Short mmCIF file of N, CA and C in Angstrom, two decimals:
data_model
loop_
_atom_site.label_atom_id
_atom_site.label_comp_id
_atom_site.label_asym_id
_atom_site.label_seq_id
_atom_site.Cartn_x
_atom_site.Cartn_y
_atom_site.Cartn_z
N UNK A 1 21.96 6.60 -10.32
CA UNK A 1 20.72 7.34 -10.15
C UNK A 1 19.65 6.84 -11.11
N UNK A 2 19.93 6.40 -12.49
CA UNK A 2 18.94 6.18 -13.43
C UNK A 2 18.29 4.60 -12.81
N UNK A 3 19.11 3.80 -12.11
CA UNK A 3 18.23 2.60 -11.39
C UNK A 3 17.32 3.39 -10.34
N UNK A 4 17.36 3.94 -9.71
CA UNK A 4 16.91 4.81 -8.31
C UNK A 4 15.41 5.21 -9.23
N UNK A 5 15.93 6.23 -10.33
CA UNK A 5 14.49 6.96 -10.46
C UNK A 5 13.58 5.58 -11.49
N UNK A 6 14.07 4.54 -12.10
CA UNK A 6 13.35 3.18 -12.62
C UNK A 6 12.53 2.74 -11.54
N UNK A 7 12.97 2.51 -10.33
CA UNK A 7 12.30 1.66 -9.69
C UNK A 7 11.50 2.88 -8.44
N UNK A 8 11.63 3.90 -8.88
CA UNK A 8 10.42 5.12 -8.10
C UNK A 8 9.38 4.73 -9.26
N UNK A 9 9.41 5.08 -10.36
CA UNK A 9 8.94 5.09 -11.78
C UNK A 9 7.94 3.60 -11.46
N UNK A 10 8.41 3.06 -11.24
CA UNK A 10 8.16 1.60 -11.36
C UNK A 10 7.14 1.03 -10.08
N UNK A 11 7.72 1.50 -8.84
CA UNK A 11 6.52 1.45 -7.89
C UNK A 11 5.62 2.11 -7.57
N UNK A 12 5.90 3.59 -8.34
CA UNK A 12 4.24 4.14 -8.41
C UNK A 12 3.80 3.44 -9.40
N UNK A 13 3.71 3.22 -10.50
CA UNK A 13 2.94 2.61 -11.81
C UNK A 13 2.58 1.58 -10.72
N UNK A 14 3.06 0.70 -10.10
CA UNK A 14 2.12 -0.58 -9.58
C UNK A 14 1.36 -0.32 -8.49
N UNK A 15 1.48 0.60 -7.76
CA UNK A 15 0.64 0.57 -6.97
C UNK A 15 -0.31 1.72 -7.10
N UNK A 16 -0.33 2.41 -8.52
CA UNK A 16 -1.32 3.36 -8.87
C UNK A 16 -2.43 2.38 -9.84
N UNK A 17 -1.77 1.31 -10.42
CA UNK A 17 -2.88 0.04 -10.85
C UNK A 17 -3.35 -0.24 -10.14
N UNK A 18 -3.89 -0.31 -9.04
CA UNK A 18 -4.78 -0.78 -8.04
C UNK A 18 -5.83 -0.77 -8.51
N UNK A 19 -6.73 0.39 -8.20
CA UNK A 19 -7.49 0.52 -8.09
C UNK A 19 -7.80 1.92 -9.50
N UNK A 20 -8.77 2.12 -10.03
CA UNK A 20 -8.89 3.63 -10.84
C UNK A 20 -7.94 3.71 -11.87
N UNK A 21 -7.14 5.00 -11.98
CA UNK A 21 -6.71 5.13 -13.09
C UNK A 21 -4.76 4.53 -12.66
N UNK A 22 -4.11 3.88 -13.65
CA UNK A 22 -3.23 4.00 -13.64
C UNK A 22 -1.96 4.90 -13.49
N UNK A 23 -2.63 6.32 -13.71
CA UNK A 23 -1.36 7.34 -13.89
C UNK A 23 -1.75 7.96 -12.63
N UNK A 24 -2.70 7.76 -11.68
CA UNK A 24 -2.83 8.44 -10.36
C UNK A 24 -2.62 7.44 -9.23
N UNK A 25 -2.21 7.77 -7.93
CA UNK A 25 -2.61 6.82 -7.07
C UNK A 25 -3.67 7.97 -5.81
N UNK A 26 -4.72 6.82 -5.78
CA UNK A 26 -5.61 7.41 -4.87
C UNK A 26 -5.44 7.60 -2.96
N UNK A 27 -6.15 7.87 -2.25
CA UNK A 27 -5.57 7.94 -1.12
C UNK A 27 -5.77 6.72 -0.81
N UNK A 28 -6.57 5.74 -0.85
CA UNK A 28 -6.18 4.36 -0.24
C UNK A 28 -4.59 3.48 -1.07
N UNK A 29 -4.08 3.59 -2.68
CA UNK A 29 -2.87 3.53 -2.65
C UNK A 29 -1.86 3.99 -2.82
N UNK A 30 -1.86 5.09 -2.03
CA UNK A 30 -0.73 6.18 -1.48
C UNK A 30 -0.43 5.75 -0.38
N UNK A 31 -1.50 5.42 1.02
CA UNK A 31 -1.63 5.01 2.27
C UNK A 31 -0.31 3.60 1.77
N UNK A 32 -1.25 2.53 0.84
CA UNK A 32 -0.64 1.31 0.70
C UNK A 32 1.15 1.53 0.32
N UNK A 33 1.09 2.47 -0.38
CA UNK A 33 2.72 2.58 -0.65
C UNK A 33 3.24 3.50 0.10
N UNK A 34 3.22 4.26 0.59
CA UNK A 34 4.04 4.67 1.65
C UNK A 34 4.51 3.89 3.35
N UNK A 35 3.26 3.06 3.13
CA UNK A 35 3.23 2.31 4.50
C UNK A 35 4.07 0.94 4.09
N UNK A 36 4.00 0.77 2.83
CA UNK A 36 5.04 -0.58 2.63
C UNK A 36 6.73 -0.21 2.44
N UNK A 37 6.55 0.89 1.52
CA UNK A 37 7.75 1.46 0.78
C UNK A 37 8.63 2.42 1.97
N UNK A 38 7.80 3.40 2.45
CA UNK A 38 8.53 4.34 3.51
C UNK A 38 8.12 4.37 4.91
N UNK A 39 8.10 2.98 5.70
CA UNK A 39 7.11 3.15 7.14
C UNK A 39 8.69 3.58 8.16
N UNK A 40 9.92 3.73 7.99
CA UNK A 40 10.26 4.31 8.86
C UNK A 40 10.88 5.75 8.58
N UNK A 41 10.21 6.61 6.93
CA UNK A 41 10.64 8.03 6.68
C UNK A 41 9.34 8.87 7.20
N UNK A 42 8.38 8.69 7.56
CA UNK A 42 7.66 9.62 7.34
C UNK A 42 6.47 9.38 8.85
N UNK A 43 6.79 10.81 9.39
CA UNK A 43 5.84 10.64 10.26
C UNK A 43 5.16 12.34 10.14
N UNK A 44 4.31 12.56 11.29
CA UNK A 44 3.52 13.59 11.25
C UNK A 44 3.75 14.34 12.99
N UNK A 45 4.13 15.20 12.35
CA UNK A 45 4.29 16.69 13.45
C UNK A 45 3.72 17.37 14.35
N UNK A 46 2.69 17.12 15.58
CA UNK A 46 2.18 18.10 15.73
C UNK A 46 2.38 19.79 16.10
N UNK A 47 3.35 19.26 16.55
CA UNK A 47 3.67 20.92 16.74
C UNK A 47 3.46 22.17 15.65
N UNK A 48 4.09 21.42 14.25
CA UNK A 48 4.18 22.62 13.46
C UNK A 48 2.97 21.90 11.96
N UNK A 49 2.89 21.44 12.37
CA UNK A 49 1.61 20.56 11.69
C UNK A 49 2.57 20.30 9.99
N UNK A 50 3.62 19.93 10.08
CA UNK A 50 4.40 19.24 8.56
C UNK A 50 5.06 18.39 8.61
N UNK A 51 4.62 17.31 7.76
CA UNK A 51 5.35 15.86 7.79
C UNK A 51 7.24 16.02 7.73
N UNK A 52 7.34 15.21 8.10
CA UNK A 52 8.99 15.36 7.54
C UNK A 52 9.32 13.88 7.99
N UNK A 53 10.79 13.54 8.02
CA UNK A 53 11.37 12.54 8.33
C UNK A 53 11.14 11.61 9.83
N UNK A 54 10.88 10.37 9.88
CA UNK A 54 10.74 9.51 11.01
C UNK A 54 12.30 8.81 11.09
N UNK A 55 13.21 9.36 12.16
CA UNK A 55 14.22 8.88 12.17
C UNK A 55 14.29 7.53 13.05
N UNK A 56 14.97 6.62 13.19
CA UNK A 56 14.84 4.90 13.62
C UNK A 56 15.03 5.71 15.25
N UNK A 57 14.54 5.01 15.81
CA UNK A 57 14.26 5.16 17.40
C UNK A 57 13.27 6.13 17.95
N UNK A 58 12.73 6.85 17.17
CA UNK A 58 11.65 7.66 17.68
C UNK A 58 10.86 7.25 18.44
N UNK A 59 10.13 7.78 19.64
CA UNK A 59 8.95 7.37 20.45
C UNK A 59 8.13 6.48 19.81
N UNK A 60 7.77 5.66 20.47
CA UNK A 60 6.11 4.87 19.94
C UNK A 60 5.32 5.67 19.71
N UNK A 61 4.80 7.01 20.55
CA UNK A 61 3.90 7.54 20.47
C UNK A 61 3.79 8.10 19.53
N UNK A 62 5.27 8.47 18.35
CA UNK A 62 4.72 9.21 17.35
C UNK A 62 4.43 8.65 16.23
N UNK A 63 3.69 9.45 15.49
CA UNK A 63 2.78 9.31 14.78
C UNK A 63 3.54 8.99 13.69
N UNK A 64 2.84 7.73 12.84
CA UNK A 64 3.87 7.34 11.77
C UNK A 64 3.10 6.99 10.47
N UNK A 65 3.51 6.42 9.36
CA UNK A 65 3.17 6.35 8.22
C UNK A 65 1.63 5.41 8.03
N UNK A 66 1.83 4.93 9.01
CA UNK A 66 0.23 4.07 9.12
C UNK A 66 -0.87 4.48 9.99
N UNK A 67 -0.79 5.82 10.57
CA UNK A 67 -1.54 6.86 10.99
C UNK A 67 -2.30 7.08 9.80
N UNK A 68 -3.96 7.36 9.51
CA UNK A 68 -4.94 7.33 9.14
C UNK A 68 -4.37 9.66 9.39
N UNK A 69 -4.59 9.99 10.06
CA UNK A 69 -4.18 11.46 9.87
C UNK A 69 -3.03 12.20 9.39
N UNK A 70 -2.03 11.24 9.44
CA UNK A 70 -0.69 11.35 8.35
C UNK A 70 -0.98 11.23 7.32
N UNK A 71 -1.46 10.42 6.56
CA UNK A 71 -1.73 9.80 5.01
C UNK A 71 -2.81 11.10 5.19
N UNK A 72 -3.76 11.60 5.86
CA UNK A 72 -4.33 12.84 5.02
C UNK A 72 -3.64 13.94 5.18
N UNK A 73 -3.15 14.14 5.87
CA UNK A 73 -2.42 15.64 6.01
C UNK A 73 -1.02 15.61 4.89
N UNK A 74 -0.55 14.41 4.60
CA UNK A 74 0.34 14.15 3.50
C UNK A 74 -0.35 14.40 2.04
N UNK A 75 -1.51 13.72 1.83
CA UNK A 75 -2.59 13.68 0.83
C UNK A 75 -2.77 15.40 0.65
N UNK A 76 -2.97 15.67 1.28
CA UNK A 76 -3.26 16.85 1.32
C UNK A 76 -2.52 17.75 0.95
N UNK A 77 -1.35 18.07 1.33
CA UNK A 77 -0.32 18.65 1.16
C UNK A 77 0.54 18.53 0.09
N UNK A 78 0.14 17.54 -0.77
CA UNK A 78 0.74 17.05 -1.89
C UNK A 78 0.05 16.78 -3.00
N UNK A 79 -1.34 16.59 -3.12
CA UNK A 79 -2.17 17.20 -3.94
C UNK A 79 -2.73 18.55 -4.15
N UNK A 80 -1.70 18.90 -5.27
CA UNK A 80 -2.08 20.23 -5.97
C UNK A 80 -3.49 20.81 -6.65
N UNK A 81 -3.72 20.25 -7.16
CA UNK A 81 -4.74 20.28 -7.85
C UNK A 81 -6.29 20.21 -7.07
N UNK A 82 -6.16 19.82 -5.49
CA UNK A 82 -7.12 19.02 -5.02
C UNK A 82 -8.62 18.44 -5.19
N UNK A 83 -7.72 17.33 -6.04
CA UNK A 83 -8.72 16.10 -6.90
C UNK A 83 -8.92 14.57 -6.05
N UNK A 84 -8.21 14.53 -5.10
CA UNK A 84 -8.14 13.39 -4.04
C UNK A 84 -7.27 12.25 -4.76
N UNK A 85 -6.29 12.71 -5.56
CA UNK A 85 -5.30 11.76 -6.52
C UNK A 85 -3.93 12.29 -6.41
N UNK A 86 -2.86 11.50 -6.53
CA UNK A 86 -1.68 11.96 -6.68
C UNK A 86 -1.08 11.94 -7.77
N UNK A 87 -0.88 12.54 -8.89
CA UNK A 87 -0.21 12.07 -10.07
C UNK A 87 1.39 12.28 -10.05
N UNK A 88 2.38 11.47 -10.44
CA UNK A 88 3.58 11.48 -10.20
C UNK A 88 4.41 12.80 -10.03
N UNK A 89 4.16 13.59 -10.73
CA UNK A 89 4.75 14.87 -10.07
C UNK A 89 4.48 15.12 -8.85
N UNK A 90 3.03 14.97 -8.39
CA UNK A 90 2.81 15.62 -6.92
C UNK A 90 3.31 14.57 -6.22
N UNK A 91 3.76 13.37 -6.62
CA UNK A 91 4.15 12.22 -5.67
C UNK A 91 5.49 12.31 -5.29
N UNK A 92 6.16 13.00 -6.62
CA UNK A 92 7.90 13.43 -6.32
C UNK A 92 7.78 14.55 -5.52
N UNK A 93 6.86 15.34 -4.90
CA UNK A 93 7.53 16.02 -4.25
C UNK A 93 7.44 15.72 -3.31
N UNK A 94 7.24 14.30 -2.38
CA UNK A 94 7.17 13.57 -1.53
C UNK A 94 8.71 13.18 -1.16
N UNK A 95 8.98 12.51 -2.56
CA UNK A 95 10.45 11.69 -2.87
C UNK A 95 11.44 13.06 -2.42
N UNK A 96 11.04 14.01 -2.87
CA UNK A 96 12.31 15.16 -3.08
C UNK A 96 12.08 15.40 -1.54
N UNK A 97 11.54 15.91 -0.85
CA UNK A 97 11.56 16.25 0.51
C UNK A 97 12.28 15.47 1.83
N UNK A 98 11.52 14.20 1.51
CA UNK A 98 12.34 12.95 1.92
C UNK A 98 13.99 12.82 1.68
N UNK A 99 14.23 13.08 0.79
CA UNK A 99 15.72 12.80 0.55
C UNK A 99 16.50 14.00 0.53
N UNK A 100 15.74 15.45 0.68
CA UNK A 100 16.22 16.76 0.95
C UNK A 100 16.68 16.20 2.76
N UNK A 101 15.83 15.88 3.36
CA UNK A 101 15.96 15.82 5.38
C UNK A 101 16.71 14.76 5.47
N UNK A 102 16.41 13.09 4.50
CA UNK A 102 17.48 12.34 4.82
C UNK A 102 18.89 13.21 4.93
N UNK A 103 19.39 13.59 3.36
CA UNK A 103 20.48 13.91 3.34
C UNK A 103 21.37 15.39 4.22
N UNK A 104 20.25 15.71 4.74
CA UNK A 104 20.73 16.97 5.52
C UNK A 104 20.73 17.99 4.92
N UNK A 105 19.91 18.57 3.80
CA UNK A 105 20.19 19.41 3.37
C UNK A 105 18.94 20.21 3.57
#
């Protein structure tokens, strides 16, 4: 587990250097890391309007991590504070949700 949470640790810090401040990532690299890092966990719901898991074979039609209305309704939902930034806490609760539905729980 302590490699697992290094290299979470580790790819927000680089892709929150982008652009602005280092300890946040903004919505253009949140978009960039979720769409590199998680393009087949995360898609968007309409029915009940909450992201959750994109399992492998899903429709084309649905809506997935490189959806422009996913990355805000994710943004959204995960910035607490709403400052248009994610700082690593609000970014783990991305990680924790994700691996709550992977694992079935």
């Amino acid at each position: 587990m302590e490699s697992a949470i290094n290299v979470l640790v580790s790819q927000f810090k680089t892709y929150a250097g982008k652009d602005g401040s280092a300890k946040t990532l903004s919505k253009e690299e949140f978009q960039s890391l979720v769409t590199s890092q998680l393009p087949n966990f995360i898609k968007n719901n309409k029915t009940n309007s909450k992201w959750f898991l994109l399992r492998r074979g899903m429709p084309a039609e649905s809506k997935n991590s490189s959806d422009p209305a996913t990355i805000d309704q994710l943004m959204s939902s995960l910035d607490a504070n709403n400052d248009g930034e994610l700082t690593f806490l609000e970014f783990w609760q991305l990680i924790g949700n994700v691996a709550n539905q992977h694992g079935g729980f």
